[in-house]
Amino acid sequence: MATVSRVAKVKIPTLSQKARQGWGTGRVSVNEPGRFGVYGGRYVPETLMAALEELDREYQKAKRDRKFQARLDDLLRTYAGRPTPLFFARRLTQKLGGAKIYLKREDLLHTGAHKINNCLGQGLLVERMGKHRVIAETGAGQHGVATATVCALLGFECVVYMGTEDMRRQELNVFRMRLLGAEVRGVDSGSRTLKDAINEAMRDWVTNVRTTHYLLGSVLGAHPYPTMVRDFHRVIGREARAQILKAEGKLPTAIIACVGGGSNSIGIFYDFLNDKKVRLIGVEAGGRGEALGEHAARFRGGSPGVLQGTYSYVLQDSGGQIALTHSVSAGLDYPSIGPEHAALRDAGRAEYVPASDAEALEATTLLARTEGIIPALESAHAVAEVIKRAPKMKKSDVVIVNISGRGDKDIGIMRENLKID
Amino acid sequence: MPLTFHKKPALVVYVTCGDPDLGTTREIVLAAIEAGADVIELGVPFSDPVADGPVIQRASERALKHGTSLGQVLTLAAEVREHAQSTGLIVFTYLNPILRMGIEKFCKVARAAGVDGVLVTDLPVEEAGEYLRATRQYDLAPVFLAAPTSPDGRLKRIGEASRGFVYAVSRTGVTGARQQLADDARQLVQRLRRVTKLPVALGFGISTAEQFAEVGEFADAVVVGSAIVETVERNRGREAAAVGEFVRRLLAVSPQLSTSR
């Protein structure tokens, strides 16, 4: 008979200083690995902790390994197509009649979006760790396609989880992944979108963690993902900074990017963080209304909470249950946001605004007809913001809009929603 | 002390609260206690149960359809406590509902309801600072999970942070019944014995009387969850009676086997 007395001894467990600080105290330093202000952290079942620690160690080593970096740079250049151009949008600028608008053309990358930057980086890490099976979640399908592509390139088994609602919206990408040899597993729970795909990928990972790497596609999840994925996308901002200095001889007035989880936006923001005069503007999915469930604007209706491994702003009800979301764009249709964005917003370093479904669709048409560029519906949210903002700015102002992906995958939805035929 | 394992192995029963409704959950819990459960884990349904398999996912969805909340689960705990003074009561939950209520308020209300301990699935020891302070202040036992993938150093920290017992996860994976018990399970319990004197309860995938008896040979307690929740799912209208029968069947085999060992 084992008798357990509840409060046997009063003894403070030996935990790290960080662990004693906890949430919401504001005392956690920004420099703490995995913490951005009070946000971030590692909130996962114990089974995954060792794998996260291993990933973090391996990533830290790879970061300092010049051979690793050289191989990644080479693949980014010769395989993905970096650097991407910074394009002056002359007709759009004229049409809006204000700030000069430049487009960072991540849509021109192999597989059609910025996602490949991170997939190549994590793919090389998988090789280092000696794992052979890769799983991923996908919303719009861009991250799934990029993951399937890198798995084909490096010879890994690949399983992609995707909500069945997203499979319907993005059927072309489902086929692309299968063509690339990946298995696409439909997820039928919850809202059948990105959040549910992440749940299912986490369940797979918790089961197969010894052999499998979870190639998470955004600056979400437990540490080290938000930091690591950001680092793999920093190249966007690094290039843009050099390119705009060359083209204009000065830094931009503002940078605008859409924010789902927030990987393309943090990627282009990061190298401008210390340039305090550069305004950083993230655009969330305003969906079709302001009520909970009708949008994915975490900073409009959300509050701090923990979802899928990280502490950040979350759309949730009064009991802490995660809310359903809506956006015309599958890649922005997610109830939480990368923890670093939450910290940037609280610190006032970046601002976040919503753009509605209708505004994004309208922006798509305008960009297509003024510049001959059909943006992904995600990126169209950023275009919608520049349409509102540029006319109110001076002609000497310069704005960079990150065109994070191309619109081919969205042609079906555009056709349903834009009465063109 | 209610958080006591009266027999070896003791039985810890998990229920998803609010499936099919809170009144029935109360009857289920009382039936399980009547049939011999030593500790009850009151599962709080969550919209995104990443650590759970299909059975508990379905139960959580049903419970959330009519708005089962953490507050209601604590009210249920108080009702159960009125009827069962010597049974251990643990709130088993994901972190976000607690954060939403406020950690300190949660601990205060849980204590007042007569809850003995708390297990938060997605809260590893590293992130548990404020939680540990609050559970200590309100005299609640924080129970942490230990996994087969946890290196010894982590197991030590888990043992140090836990009170009452340590919950050992029998295998990598989500909750749900399995045919066979993994070798991982026995090894994990042995490794835990080296770093903590706390009793060890083993859970995940245990659903039959034979498995219960087998686990009893090396662990102090056995947690049965998905098999209980599935019994509830399959016996609409007579949930409590069915769970009572199930618990009695589980416990019926163990004495012979455990005396023969």
XYZ file of C-alpha atoms in Angstrom:
682
model
C 0.000 0.000 0.000
C 1.522 3.226 -1.155
C 0.341 6.125 0.886
C 0.844 9.510 -0.577
C 0.716 12.544 1.538
C -0.138 15.511 -0.555
C 2.198 18.080 0.882
C 4.948 15.870 2.125
C 7.717 18.420 2.218
C 7.846 22.076 1.466
C 10.636 22.268 -1.035
C 10.986 24.454 -4.065
C 11.802 22.300 -7.072
C 15.097 23.093 -8.699
C 13.945 24.785 -11.841
C 15.533 27.421 -13.972
C 15.171 31.078 -13.123
C 12.910 31.438 -16.127
C 10.542 28.795 -14.847
C 10.041 30.705 -11.607
C 9.061 33.804 -13.484
C 6.145 32.475 -15.465
C 3.487 34.223 -17.462
C 2.395 37.759 -17.568
C 4.917 39.010 -15.081
C 6.734 41.041 -17.701
C 10.012 40.110 -16.079
C 11.135 37.635 -18.701
C 13.889 39.090 -20.803
C 13.561 39.372 -24.565
C 16.969 37.738 -24.789
C 15.790 34.544 -23.129
C 15.935 31.864 -25.824
C 12.451 31.180 -27.071
C 10.896 34.175 -25.302
C 9.791 37.375 -26.979
C 8.858 39.641 -24.106
C 6.416 37.447 -22.191
C 5.391 35.547 -25.330
C 6.667 32.313 -26.838
C 7.905 29.437 -24.707
C 7.383 25.738 -24.990
C 3.950 24.405 -24.083
C 3.857 20.841 -25.342
C 3.289 17.371 -23.929
C 6.375 16.004 -22.187
C 6.906 13.390 -24.924
C 8.004 16.138 -27.339
C 10.346 17.993 -25.006
C 13.430 15.915 -25.729
C 12.911 16.293 -29.478
C 12.565 20.065 -29.156
C 15.737 20.199 -27.108
C 17.561 18.105 -29.703
C 16.270 20.296 -32.534
C 17.362 23.413 -30.704
C 20.862 22.034 -30.062
C 21.222 20.905 -33.670
C 19.970 24.227 -34.980
C 22.393 26.175 -32.791
C 25.257 24.055 -34.105
C 24.132 24.408 -37.726
C 23.859 28.169 -37.318
C 27.562 28.335 -36.514
C 28.557 25.754 -39.119
C 29.866 27.538 -42.190
C 29.462 24.472 -44.361
C 25.793 24.236 -43.452
C 25.252 27.902 -44.195
C 27.146 27.678 -47.475
C 25.071 24.705 -48.593
C 21.848 26.491 -47.662
C 22.916 29.662 -49.483
C 23.810 27.623 -52.533
C 20.414 25.886 -52.593
C 18.610 29.182 -52.052
C 20.473 30.622 -55.038
C 20.654 27.741 -57.499
C 17.490 25.847 -56.580
C 15.009 28.303 -55.077
C 15.986 31.294 -57.205
C 17.298 33.847 -54.716
C 17.803 36.738 -54.589
C 14.268 37.706 -55.535
C 13.826 41.045 -57.297
C 12.634 44.233 -55.664
C 10.372 45.666 -58.328
C 9.235 49.273 -58.640
C 5.477 49.180 -59.261
C 5.269 52.235 -61.519
C 1.651 52.006 -62.654
C 0.303 51.083 -59.216
C 2.225 54.032 -57.757
C 0.767 56.381 -60.382
C -2.721 55.036 -59.897
C -2.642 55.511 -56.116
C -0.947 58.883 -56.445
C 1.131 58.877 -53.247
C 4.131 56.937 -51.955
C 6.455 55.077 -54.288
C 5.596 51.392 -54.103
C 8.093 48.580 -54.420
C 7.191 44.905 -54.480
C 9.459 42.253 -52.970
C 8.905 39.357 -55.344
C 8.900 36.239 -53.153
C 6.210 34.962 -55.504
C 8.942 34.309 -58.059
C 10.626 31.672 -55.916
C 10.533 27.992 -56.814
C 7.185 26.521 -55.621
C 5.619 29.979 -55.744
C 6.031 31.429 -52.267
C 8.519 32.357 -49.556
C 7.866 29.045 -47.766
C 10.736 27.326 -49.600
C 13.322 29.405 -47.632
C 12.357 27.697 -44.386
C 11.820 24.258 -45.926
C 15.330 24.158 -47.377
C 16.785 25.231 -44.034
C 14.871 22.670 -41.981
C 15.435 20.019 -44.665
C 19.192 20.343 -44.252
C 18.718 20.100 -40.481
C 16.763 16.865 -40.907
C 19.737 15.492 -42.821
C 22.072 16.486 -39.985
C 19.838 14.811 -37.407
C 19.762 11.605 -39.439
C 15.971 11.421 -39.595
C 14.214 10.165 -42.726
C 10.574 10.956 -42.202
C 9.165 14.469 -42.413
C 5.676 15.616 -41.516
C 4.146 19.016 -42.076
C 0.870 20.884 -41.850
C -0.419 23.120 -44.548
C -3.172 25.693 -44.891
C -3.054 27.204 -48.342
C -0.911 24.321 -49.504
C 2.152 26.468 -50.185
C 4.062 25.159 -47.206
C 2.947 21.625 -48.017
C 4.180 21.961 -51.583
C 7.482 23.462 -50.451
C 7.921 20.643 -47.916
C 7.057 17.960 -50.479
C 9.526 19.589 -52.868
C 12.391 19.613 -50.381
C 11.611 16.024 -49.338
C 11.841 14.977 -52.982
C 15.087 16.916 -53.344
C 16.695 15.397 -50.263
C 15.055 11.955 -50.399
C 12.802 11.971 -47.315
C 9.467 10.282 -46.772
C 6.849 13.039 -46.548
C 3.379 13.221 -44.988
C 1.406 16.459 -45.137
C -1.654 17.107 -42.963
C -4.270 19.387 -44.453
C -7.781 20.311 -43.375
C -10.410 18.941 -45.736
C -11.906 22.419 -46.149
C -8.491 23.649 -47.302
C -8.084 20.617 -49.583
C -11.282 21.699 -51.273
C -10.142 25.327 -51.566
C -6.639 24.439 -52.729
C -7.091 21.292 -54.755
C -4.363 22.195 -57.207
C -1.793 22.198 -54.413
C -3.079 18.845 -53.143
C -2.333 17.376 -56.530
C 1.077 19.049 -56.672
C 2.075 17.511 -53.350
C 0.971 14.067 -54.474
C 2.822 14.487 -57.760
C 5.935 15.267 -55.733
C 5.545 11.959 -53.909
C 4.088 13.213 -50.644
C 1.163 11.610 -48.877
C -1.573 14.155 -48.137
C -3.730 13.224 -45.148
C -7.053 15.039 -44.869
C -8.046 16.308 -41.412
C -11.753 16.341 -40.712
C -11.905 17.796 -37.212
C -12.770 21.284 -35.968
C -12.912 23.887 -38.699
C -11.025 21.517 -41.029
C -8.388 24.181 -41.688
C -4.801 25.017 -40.691
C -5.257 24.779 -36.908
C -6.703 21.304 -37.173
C -3.932 20.230 -39.542
C -1.369 21.347 -36.919
C -3.206 19.362 -34.205
C -3.025 16.234 -36.319
C 0.626 16.808 -37.256
C 1.434 17.205 -33.546
C -0.350 13.916 -32.804
C 1.718 12.195 -35.495
C 4.884 13.772 -34.095
C 4.130 12.767 -30.522
C 3.719 9.186 -31.791
C 6.683 8.986 -34.176
C 8.988 11.524 -32.586
C 11.997 9.212 -32.553
C 12.128 8.888 -36.346
C 10.262 11.928 -37.565
C 10.937 15.638 -37.934
C 8.021 18.043 -37.808
C 8.730 20.658 -40.459
C 6.530 23.413 -39.059
C 5.795 26.062 -41.655
C 5.472 29.275 -39.719
C 6.874 31.239 -36.787
C 4.515 29.365 -34.481
C 4.711 26.449 -32.095
C 7.142 25.705 -29.314
C 10.699 26.997 -29.108
C 12.891 26.767 -31.228
C 10.422 27.003 -34.128
C 9.504 30.709 -33.958
C 13.182 31.708 -33.828
C 14.467 29.134 -36.292
C 11.780 29.727 -38.917
C 12.307 33.485 -38.605
C 16.034 33.071 -39.141
C 15.443 31.055 -42.309
C 13.233 33.875 -43.659
C 15.465 36.777 -42.622
C 17.026 36.624 -46.064
C 13.899 38.393 -47.393
C 14.530 41.530 -45.353
C 18.289 41.372 -45.734
C 17.946 41.433 -49.516
C 15.164 44.032 -49.487
C 17.231 46.373 -47.320
C 20.227 46.258 -49.663
C 18.001 46.502 -52.732
C 16.055 49.540 -51.577
C 19.239 51.325 -50.501
C 20.617 50.704 -53.972
C 17.447 51.787 -55.756
C 16.479 54.795 -53.624
C 19.572 55.613 -51.626
C 17.481 55.548 -48.444
C 15.470 53.263 -46.231
C 11.739 52.835 -46.905
C 9.087 54.760 -45.001
C 7.093 51.596 -44.420
C 7.055 47.867 -45.046
C 3.787 46.024 -45.440
C 3.299 42.260 -45.249
C 0.418 39.910 -44.545
C 0.381 37.953 -41.273
C -1.077 34.496 -40.837
C 1.343 32.741 -38.503
C 3.655 35.546 -39.552
C 6.648 34.015 -41.317
C 6.896 36.198 -44.425
C 6.257 39.337 -42.396
C 8.822 38.590 -39.685
C 11.239 37.616 -42.469
C 10.996 40.991 -44.163
C 10.654 43.003 -40.901
C 13.560 41.541 -39.017
C 16.521 43.314 -40.588
C 14.682 46.631 -40.287
C 13.855 46.304 -36.569
C 16.675 48.619 -35.550
C 15.790 51.177 -38.224
C 13.275 52.823 -35.936
C 11.971 55.202 -38.608
C 10.822 52.353 -40.839
C 7.189 51.602 -40.054
C 6.429 47.900 -39.987
C 2.840 47.040 -40.843
C 1.356 43.554 -40.607
C -1.980 42.842 -42.251
C -4.276 40.247 -40.718
C -7.304 38.595 -42.256
C -10.351 40.762 -41.542
C -12.566 38.113 -43.141
C -16.218 39.000 -43.597
C -17.089 40.658 -40.291
C -15.985 41.673 -36.822
C -17.744 38.956 -34.812
C -15.693 36.098 -33.371
C -15.595 33.359 -35.998
C -15.865 35.723 -38.961
C -12.215 36.745 -39.220
C -8.659 35.876 -38.201
C -7.550 39.272 -36.834
C -5.908 38.178 -33.600
C -5.012 41.689 -32.532
C -8.581 42.883 -32.991
C -10.478 40.197 -31.145
C -7.847 38.048 -29.471
C -6.183 37.911 -26.082
C -3.036 36.212 -24.750
C -3.246 32.445 -24.428
C -1.526 29.193 -25.255
C -2.249 27.323 -28.454
C -0.160 24.606 -30.054
C 2.960 25.150 -28.046
C 3.298 28.899 -27.776
C 1.999 31.806 -25.693
C 0.686 34.575 -27.926
C -2.496 36.356 -28.944
C -5.288 33.867 -29.565
C -8.865 34.165 -30.734
C -10.738 32.412 -27.945
C -13.991 32.422 -25.997
C -14.498 33.372 -22.364
C -13.728 29.806 -21.248
C -10.402 29.592 -23.083
C -11.694 27.443 -25.936
C -10.125 28.339 -29.267
C -12.485 30.129 -31.650
C -13.208 29.234 -35.232
C -11.842 31.631 -37.814
C -12.663 32.669 -41.326
C -10.668 34.079 -44.195
C -10.954 33.832 -47.951
C -7.259 33.037 -47.806
C -6.421 29.661 -46.268
C -2.914 30.776 -45.306
C -4.191 33.515 -42.985
C -7.039 31.473 -41.521
C -5.517 30.713 -38.118
C -6.564 31.755 -34.565
C -3.099 32.546 -33.197
C -0.092 34.566 -34.357
C 3.652 34.125 -34.025
C 4.795 35.164 -30.515
C 7.411 37.603 -31.814
C 4.645 39.584 -33.527
C 2.795 39.770 -30.204
C 5.927 41.218 -28.604
C 6.533 43.670 -31.477
C 2.953 44.821 -31.217
C 3.048 45.284 -27.435
C 6.335 47.172 -27.773
C 4.797 49.400 -30.436
C 7.534 48.497 -32.914
C 5.111 47.035 -35.453
C 1.459 47.798 -36.093
C -1.204 45.384 -37.245
C -4.306 46.138 -39.252
C -6.982 43.955 -40.833
C -7.994 43.741 -44.494
C -11.301 42.110 -45.388
C -11.940 39.300 -47.875
C -13.518 41.807 -50.251
C -10.592 44.232 -49.994
C -8.106 41.436 -50.685
C -10.027 40.301 -53.757
C -10.244 43.853 -55.031
C -6.515 44.323 -54.464
C -5.824 41.144 -56.435
C -7.612 42.544 -59.457
C -5.916 45.916 -59.187
C -2.413 44.453 -58.946
C -3.134 42.047 -61.800
C -4.287 44.882 -64.063
C -1.755 47.544 -63.163
C 1.382 45.415 -62.900
C 0.560 42.065 -64.491
C 1.152 40.281 -61.185
C -1.477 37.972 -59.690
C -0.676 37.742 -55.973
C -1.666 34.918 -53.644
C -4.802 35.874 -51.693
C -2.629 36.037 -48.569
C -0.278 38.598 -50.152
C -3.288 40.448 -51.575
C -4.119 41.474 -47.986
C -0.832 43.403 -47.899
C -1.642 44.961 -51.267
C -5.056 46.002 -49.889
C -3.310 47.923 -47.111
C -0.985 49.776 -49.477
C -4.033 50.755 -51.543
C -5.507 52.408 -48.431
C -2.277 53.923 -47.218
C -0.221 55.056 -50.218
C -2.578 57.835 -51.398
C -2.275 59.492 -47.972
C 1.529 59.434 -48.093
C 3.975 61.871 -49.645
C 5.471 61.251 -53.071
C 8.879 61.133 -51.455
C 7.770 58.258 -49.226
C 8.752 54.726 -50.196
C 6.797 51.607 -49.308
C 7.827 47.982 -49.770
C 5.044 45.427 -50.047
C 6.010 41.803 -49.624
C 4.378 39.720 -52.332
C 4.877 36.515 -50.383
C 3.341 34.192 -52.942
C 1.771 33.977 -56.346
C -1.915 33.539 -57.020
C -1.983 30.451 -59.221
C -3.225 28.273 -56.368
C -6.119 30.673 -55.731
C -7.424 30.902 -59.277
C -10.443 28.734 -58.393
C -11.474 30.919 -55.430
C -10.812 34.103 -57.376
C -13.012 32.791 -60.135
C -15.802 31.970 -57.658
C -15.616 35.407 -56.069
C -14.683 37.789 -58.867
C -17.439 37.966 -61.430
C -15.178 38.245 -64.445
C -16.191 35.464 -66.891
C -5.459 12.220 2.761
C -7.605 11.728 -0.329
C -4.734 11.508 -2.832
C -3.835 8.076 -1.571
C -3.411 4.842 -3.411
C -5.299 2.405 -1.136
C -4.387 -0.751 -2.982
C -1.660 -2.025 -5.237
C -2.103 -1.322 -8.010
C -4.463 1.549 -7.419
C -6.915 2.539 -10.103
C -7.066 6.052 -11.515
C -10.126 6.653 -13.676
C -10.255 9.444 -16.271
C -13.541 10.896 -17.490
C -14.198 13.645 -20.021
C -16.499 15.967 -18.100
C -19.705 17.004 -19.816
C -19.915 13.937 -22.063
C -22.806 13.410 -22.534
C -23.690 16.044 -19.875
C -22.414 17.105 -16.458
C -25.181 15.398 -14.516
C -24.306 12.089 -16.129
C -20.587 12.675 -15.545
C -21.364 13.012 -11.855
C -23.190 9.670 -11.872
C -20.341 8.059 -13.836
C -17.750 9.299 -11.360
C -19.734 8.122 -8.342
C -20.261 4.720 -9.986
C -16.529 4.401 -10.671
C -15.729 5.271 -7.047
C -18.345 2.819 -5.797
C -16.745 0.140 -7.984
C -13.304 0.780 -6.538
C -11.547 3.704 -8.246
C -8.977 5.310 -5.924
C -8.447 8.536 -7.823
C -10.627 10.313 -10.379
C -9.209 12.509 -13.117
C -11.804 15.063 -14.138
C -10.950 15.771 -17.786
C -11.678 19.311 -18.948
C -12.733 19.273 -22.606
C -10.599 21.444 -24.889
C -11.118 22.506 -28.486
C -7.620 21.449 -29.567
C -6.631 18.322 -27.672
C -3.241 17.639 -29.314
C -2.303 14.895 -26.860
C -5.514 12.932 -27.299
C -6.551 10.178 -29.657
C -9.897 9.903 -31.478
C -11.973 8.633 -28.511
C -11.242 11.569 -26.197
C -11.333 13.981 -29.147
C -14.908 12.886 -29.908
C -15.924 13.094 -26.244
C -14.424 16.583 -25.966
C -16.332 17.733 -29.033
C -19.595 16.413 -27.579
C -18.908 18.094 -24.236
C -18.027 21.419 -25.850
C -21.156 21.403 -28.006
C -23.142 22.333 -24.930
C -20.485 24.621 -23.550
C -18.858 22.576 -20.766
C -16.371 24.895 -19.043
C -13.569 24.657 -16.524
C -15.765 26.498 -14.012
C -18.472 23.855 -14.384
C -15.939 21.064 -13.942
C -14.877 22.626 -10.636
C -18.508 22.807 -9.519
C -18.808 19.135 -10.430
C -15.702 18.407 -8.362
C -17.338 20.008 -5.326
C -20.441 17.842 -5.803
C -18.366 14.693 -6.095
C -16.379 15.681 -3.015
C -19.591 15.913 -1.003
C -20.317 12.275 -1.750
C -16.820 10.854 -1.697
C -14.479 12.096 1.022
C -11.701 9.585 0.620
C -11.300 9.551 -3.173
C -8.524 11.547 -4.812
C -9.734 14.200 -7.253
C -7.507 15.548 -9.962
C -8.317 18.137 -12.608
C -6.825 16.985 -15.910
C -6.681 19.784 -18.457
C -4.876 21.675 -21.187
C -3.320 24.924 -20.100
C -5.382 27.548 -21.921
C -8.661 27.224 -19.967
C -6.632 27.699 -16.752
C -4.829 30.750 -18.148
C -8.144 32.218 -19.193
C -9.566 31.796 -15.695
C -6.297 32.954 -14.130
C -3.897 30.506 -12.505
C -4.387 31.798 -9.013
C -8.165 31.996 -9.230
C -8.240 28.485 -10.659
C -6.185 27.123 -7.766
C -8.307 28.939 -5.215
C -11.594 27.657 -6.644
C -10.202 24.147 -7.113
C -9.033 24.034 -3.496
C -12.391 25.255 -2.253
C -14.075 22.541 -4.346
C -11.993 19.875 -2.637
C -9.729 19.072 -5.562
C -6.458 17.401 -4.553
C -4.266 17.780 -7.586
C -3.882 19.136 -11.100
C -2.353 17.720 -14.268
C -1.796 20.061 -17.207
C -1.029 18.100 -20.366
C 0.824 20.815 -22.247
C 2.759 22.322 -19.362
C 6.290 20.976 -19.005
C 8.273 21.729 -15.842
C 10.291 24.511 -17.492
C 7.207 26.670 -17.976
C 5.573 25.878 -14.656
C 6.946 28.632 -12.385
C 3.809 30.589 -11.616
C 1.736 27.405 -11.620
C 3.993 25.739 -9.054
C 3.819 28.757 -6.787
C 0.032 28.886 -6.983
C -0.509 25.148 -6.500
C 1.716 25.267 -3.438
C -0.031 28.266 -2.011
C -3.411 26.546 -2.342
C -2.210 23.122 -1.276
C -2.854 21.383 -4.587
C -0.591 18.611 -5.835
C 0.941 19.379 -9.243
C 1.227 16.100 -11.146
C 3.563 16.129 -14.148
C 3.822 13.750 -17.059
C 6.962 11.691 -17.631
C 7.527 10.217 -21.098
C 9.619 7.367 -22.475
C 11.511 10.013 -24.458
C 12.388 12.049 -21.333
C 16.099 11.746 -20.550
C 17.027 10.977 -16.917
C 17.799 14.608 -16.186
C 14.283 15.609 -17.141
C 12.778 12.751 -15.130
C 14.602 14.055 -12.080
C 13.171 17.542 -12.529
C 9.714 16.057 -13.104
C 10.011 14.069 -9.885
C 11.109 17.179 -7.994
C 8.296 19.330 -9.326
C 5.523 16.755 -8.830
C 3.521 16.100 -5.689
C 1.249 13.155 -5.005
C 2.488 10.984 -7.827
C 4.158 11.082 -11.209
C 2.120 10.186 -14.261
C 4.227 7.997 -16.539
C 3.159 7.882 -20.170
C 3.432 4.254 -21.304
C 4.537 5.019 -24.848
C 5.087 7.795 -27.355
C 1.765 8.781 -28.826
C -1.673 10.091 -28.023
C -4.249 8.657 -25.616
C -6.173 5.581 -26.704
C -6.355 1.828 -26.292
C -3.565 -0.437 -27.564
C -3.364 -4.212 -27.860
C 0.004 -4.467 -26.210
C 1.887 -2.614 -23.601
C 5.139 -1.198 -24.926
C 8.482 -2.270 -23.429
C 8.986 1.449 -22.951
C 6.549 1.404 -20.051
C 8.440 -0.894 -17.700
C 11.738 0.814 -18.470
C 10.325 4.261 -17.833
C 8.941 3.246 -14.446
C 12.318 1.726 -13.529
C 14.103 4.921 -14.541
C 11.640 7.000 -12.501
C 12.243 4.816 -9.424
C 15.878 5.847 -9.506
C 15.104 9.571 -9.363
C 11.947 9.907 -7.268
C 10.326 8.329 -4.252
C 6.884 9.431 -5.382
C 4.469 6.696 -6.432
C 4.220 6.186 -10.182
C 0.940 5.873 -12.057
C 1.144 4.501 -15.584
C -1.308 5.586 -18.235
C -2.028 5.761 -21.985
C -3.345 2.721 -23.803
C -4.417 0.550 -20.873
C -7.893 -0.880 -21.371
C -8.130 -4.515 -20.222
C -8.043 -6.353 -16.918
C -4.983 -8.284 -18.114
C -3.069 -5.093 -18.917
C -4.180 -3.623 -15.595
C -2.768 -6.598 -13.744
C 0.429 -6.576 -15.784
C 1.075 -2.905 -15.073
C 0.312 -3.516 -11.412
C 3.436 -5.643 -11.253
C 5.697 -2.649 -11.724
C 3.695 0.559 -11.191
C 1.816 1.808 -8.130
C -1.273 2.841 -10.009
C -2.865 2.426 -13.406
C -4.707 5.178 -15.255
C -7.576 4.071 -17.462
C -8.991 6.811 -19.658
C -10.006 6.204 -23.244
C -11.511 2.803 -22.380
C -13.778 4.509 -19.824
C -14.690 7.284 -22.244
C -15.452 4.703 -24.925
C -17.664 2.791 -22.483
C -19.587 6.019 -21.924
C -19.871 6.548 -25.677
C -21.171 3.044 -26.319
C -23.715 2.868 -23.537
C -26.032 5.771 -24.087
C -28.648 5.993 -21.388
C -26.878 3.647 -18.961
C -23.433 5.247 -18.847
C -22.897 5.110 -15.074
C -23.975 1.491 -14.741
C -21.765 0.472 -17.662
C -18.715 2.259 -16.220
C -19.343 0.629 -12.827
C -19.398 -2.809 -14.472
C -16.288 -2.010 -16.491
C -14.351 -0.928 -13.389
C -15.403 -4.051 -11.493
C -14.213 -6.231 -14.386
C -10.860 -4.412 -14.433
C -10.353 -4.969 -10.718
C -11.611 -8.543 -10.669
C -8.536 -10.078 -12.306
C -5.785 -8.287 -10.466
C -5.804 -9.917 -6.997
C -5.027 -13.423 -8.320
C -2.271 -12.160 -10.593
C -0.750 -9.793 -8.123
C -0.589 -12.426 -5.358
C 1.000 -14.913 -7.763
C 3.824 -12.593 -8.654
